[in-house]
Tab-separated table of C-alpha atoms in Angstrom:
chain	number	residue	atom	x	y	z
A	30	THR	CA	23.864	18.687	35.042
A	31	GLN	CA	22.523	15.856	32.861
A	32	ASP	CA	24.781	14.443	30.118
A	33	PRO	CA	23.527	15.723	26.763
A	34	ARG	CA	24.366	12.367	25.274
A	35	SER	CA	22.251	10.510	27.648
A	36	ILE	CA	18.754	9.432	26.447
A	37	TRP	CA	16.172	7.771	28.652
A	38	LEU	CA	13.612	5.259	27.665
A	39	SER	CA	11.728	4.333	30.869
A	40	ASN	CA	8.082	3.908	29.373
A	41	GLU	CA	6.509	1.635	26.936
A	42	ILE	CA	7.490	1.841	23.292
A	43	TYR	CA	5.029	3.760	21.204
A	44	PRO	CA	5.081	6.666	18.736
A	45	ASP	CA	5.154	9.401	21.410
A	46	THR	CA	8.053	7.721	23.307
A	47	VAL	CA	10.130	6.808	20.280
A	48	ALA	CA	10.035	9.824	18.160
A	49	PRO	CA	11.740	12.155	20.639
A	50	ILE	CA	14.544	9.423	20.953
A	51	VAL	CA	14.983	9.139	17.208
A	52	GLN	CA	15.093	12.895	16.943
A	53	GLU	CA	17.690	13.184	19.564
A	54	ILE	CA	19.915	10.608	17.944
A	55	THR	CA	19.463	12.356	14.627
A	56	ASN	CA	20.350	15.865	16.311
A	57	ILE	CA	23.481	14.387	17.930
A	58	ASN	CA	24.713	12.829	14.682
A	59	TYR	CA	24.099	16.076	12.917
A	60	GLN	CA	26.093	18.076	15.475
A	61	ASP	CA	28.781	15.225	15.293
A	62	ASP	CA	28.881	15.718	11.477
A	63	LEU	CA	29.439	19.380	11.696
A	64	GLU	CA	32.238	18.796	14.283
A	65	GLU	CA	33.677	16.203	12.100
A	66	LYS	CA	33.829	18.653	9.064
A	67	ARG	CA	35.266	21.477	11.256
A	68	ALA	CA	37.919	19.242	12.482
A	69	ALA	CA	38.905	17.881	9.114
A	70	LEU	CA	39.221	21.617	7.750
A	71	SER	CA	41.832	22.255	10.298
A	72	GLY	CA	43.636	18.766	9.806
A	73	GLN	CA	42.242	17.245	13.200
A	74	THR	CA	40.247	14.304	13.863
A	75	TYR	CA	36.921	14.558	15.795
A	76	VAL	CA	36.143	11.738	17.939
A	77	ARG	CA	32.398	10.861	18.071
A	78	HIS	CA	31.503	10.201	21.880
A	79	PRO	CA	28.858	7.560	22.428
A	80	ILE	CA	25.204	8.164	22.910
A	81	LYS	CA	23.992	6.428	26.051
A	82	LEU	CA	20.524	4.986	25.712
A	83	TYR	CA	19.274	3.962	29.127
A	84	ILE	CA	16.504	1.429	28.852
A	85	SER	CA	13.912	0.244	31.351
A	86	SER	CA	10.741	-0.754	29.595
A	87	TYR	CA	8.053	-3.586	29.427
A	88	GLY	CA	8.052	-3.270	25.693
A	89	GLY	CA	5.491	-2.191	23.243
A	90	SER	CA	4.893	-1.586	19.641
A	91	VAL	CA	6.929	-3.723	17.178
A	92	TYR	CA	6.820	-1.274	14.380
A	93	ASP	CA	7.820	1.827	16.507
A	94	GLY	CA	10.503	-0.422	18.235
A	95	LEU	CA	11.872	-1.433	14.794
A	96	GLY	CA	11.952	2.180	13.810
A	97	LEU	CA	14.099	3.005	16.763
A	98	VAL	CA	16.232	-0.118	15.946
A	99	GLY	CA	16.831	1.458	12.622
A	100	ALA	CA	17.852	4.764	14.127
A	101	ILE	CA	20.412	2.788	16.487
A	102	GLN	CA	21.758	0.850	13.691
A	103	SER	CA	22.129	3.706	11.284
A	104	SER	CA	23.748	6.076	13.784
A	105	LYS	CA	27.416	6.950	12.698
A	106	THR	CA	27.785	7.991	16.390
A	107	PRO	CA	28.165	4.921	18.379
A	108	ILE	CA	25.225	4.012	20.664
A	109	HIS	CA	25.501	2.195	24.008
A	110	THR	CA	22.766	0.825	25.714
A	111	ILE	CA	22.449	0.631	29.469
A	112	SER	CA	19.944	-1.526	30.781
A	113	PHE	CA	18.366	-1.377	34.333
A	114	GLY	CA	15.303	-2.682	35.973
A	115	LYS	CA	13.043	-4.351	33.544
A	116	VAL	CA	14.063	-4.835	29.677
A	117	MET	CA	11.192	-6.789	28.160
A	118	SER	CA	9.922	-7.706	24.854
A	119	MET	CA	10.734	-4.832	22.374
A	120	GLY	CA	12.839	-3.298	25.142
A	121	PHE	CA	15.031	-6.413	25.086
A	122	LEU	CA	15.578	-6.022	21.196
A	123	LEU	CA	16.527	-2.449	21.642
A	124	SER	CA	18.957	-3.225	24.243
A	125	VAL	CA	20.924	-5.823	22.065
A	126	VAL	CA	21.252	-3.805	18.801
A	127	ALA	CA	23.630	-1.107	20.198
A	128	SER	CA	27.309	-1.011	19.510
A	129	LYS	CA	28.044	-1.733	23.251
A	130	ARG	CA	25.715	-3.040	25.949
A	131	ILE	CA	25.844	-2.541	29.678
A	132	THR	CA	23.559	-3.997	32.262
A	133	TYR	CA	23.029	-2.926	35.787
A	134	PRO	CA	23.047	-5.698	38.484
A	135	HIS	CA	19.505	-7.141	39.180
A	136	THR	CA	18.112	-6.252	35.617
A	137	SER	CA	15.396	-8.555	34.381
A	138	TYR	CA	15.199	-9.394	30.622
A	139	MET	CA	12.437	-11.131	28.946
A	140	VAL	CA	11.841	-12.162	25.243
A	141	HIS	CA	8.826	-13.765	23.802
A	142	SER	CA	7.095	-14.474	20.499
A	143	LEU	CA	5.198	-11.436	18.928
A	144	SER	CA	1.929	-10.674	20.482
A	145	ILE	CA	-1.133	-10.104	18.181
A	146	VAL	CA	-4.543	-9.221	18.422
A	147	PHE	CA	-6.871	-9.517	15.448
A	148	PHE	CA	-10.510	-8.767	14.424
A	149	GLY	CA	-11.799	-8.856	11.038
A	150	LYS	CA	-12.479	-10.971	7.865
A	151	PHE	CA	-10.610	-14.101	6.929
A	152	GLY	CA	-8.849	-12.691	4.196
A	153	SER	CA	-7.351	-9.976	6.437
A	154	LEU	CA	-6.432	-12.527	8.871
A	155	VAL	CA	-4.395	-14.435	6.422
A	156	GLU	CA	-2.601	-11.087	5.540
A	157	SER	CA	-2.026	-10.288	9.242
A	158	VAL	CA	-0.528	-13.762	9.719
A	159	GLN	CA	1.789	-13.318	6.939
A	160	GLU	CA	2.992	-9.820	8.078
A	161	ASP	CA	3.299	-10.980	11.706
A	162	ALA	CA	5.643	-14.010	10.405
A	163	ARG	CA	7.656	-11.419	8.678
A	164	LEU	CA	7.909	-9.269	11.662
A	165	GLN	CA	8.899	-12.422	13.873
A	166	LYS	CA	11.553	-13.516	11.392
A	167	LYS	CA	13.013	-9.999	11.549
A	168	ILE	CA	12.911	-9.823	15.361
A	169	ASP	CA	14.519	-13.329	15.584
A	170	ASP	CA	17.118	-12.409	13.075
A	171	LEU	CA	18.073	-9.252	14.965
A	172	ILE	CA	18.320	-11.310	18.271
A	173	THR	CA	20.496	-14.115	16.772
A	174	ALA	CA	22.843	-11.638	15.039
A	175	ASN	CA	23.278	-9.547	18.172
A	176	THR	CA	23.395	-12.168	21.010
A	177	PHE	CA	24.601	-15.602	21.742
A	178	ILE	CA	20.999	-16.735	21.520
A	179	LYS	CA	20.591	-19.257	18.660
A	180	GLN	CA	17.435	-19.805	16.577
A	181	PRO	CA	16.649	-23.251	18.214
A	182	GLN	CA	16.319	-21.585	21.480
A	183	LEU	CA	14.068	-18.874	20.118
A	184	ALA	CA	12.043	-21.503	18.255
A	185	GLU	CA	11.514	-23.409	21.723
A	186	VAL	CA	10.279	-20.055	23.287
A	187	HIS	CA	7.800	-19.570	20.403
A	188	SER	CA	6.581	-23.128	20.371
A	189	LYS	CA	6.139	-23.336	24.151
A	190	LYS	CA	4.681	-19.882	24.297
A	191	LEU	CA	7.287	-18.890	26.753
A	192	ASP	CA	8.424	-15.468	28.172
């Protein structure tokens, strides 16, 4: 029997993979809220058992990934990420924002600068660059706030175009 508090992300990060995970996090929090209220009415304390988010992903959409980051960080029920296989790009960011992080042996991590593709007019390009800079700063801030990676290390990755 599968643990009802275990959620698996083993694909790339896009709307169709993120939406069910956000929905499940929301549902578990709703159930935990109800249990907490029931326990309080009888003078007891309800303990929220953690949600386990298993991650093995090459990454994917920044916007969808940040949506899931928001759901993880907003969850009253603690979320633990369990990384296995490949945890890359947006998958890496998701793995580090949880309240507890666990890694299986032989897991490969990768972080890199924001990847962009653009076609269009010059004015749109300028807007796109500004938005991409905003997103890169948000990602870098989340990484530095949740890991021992410092901004100079990330700046080196960005300037040398490293993975």
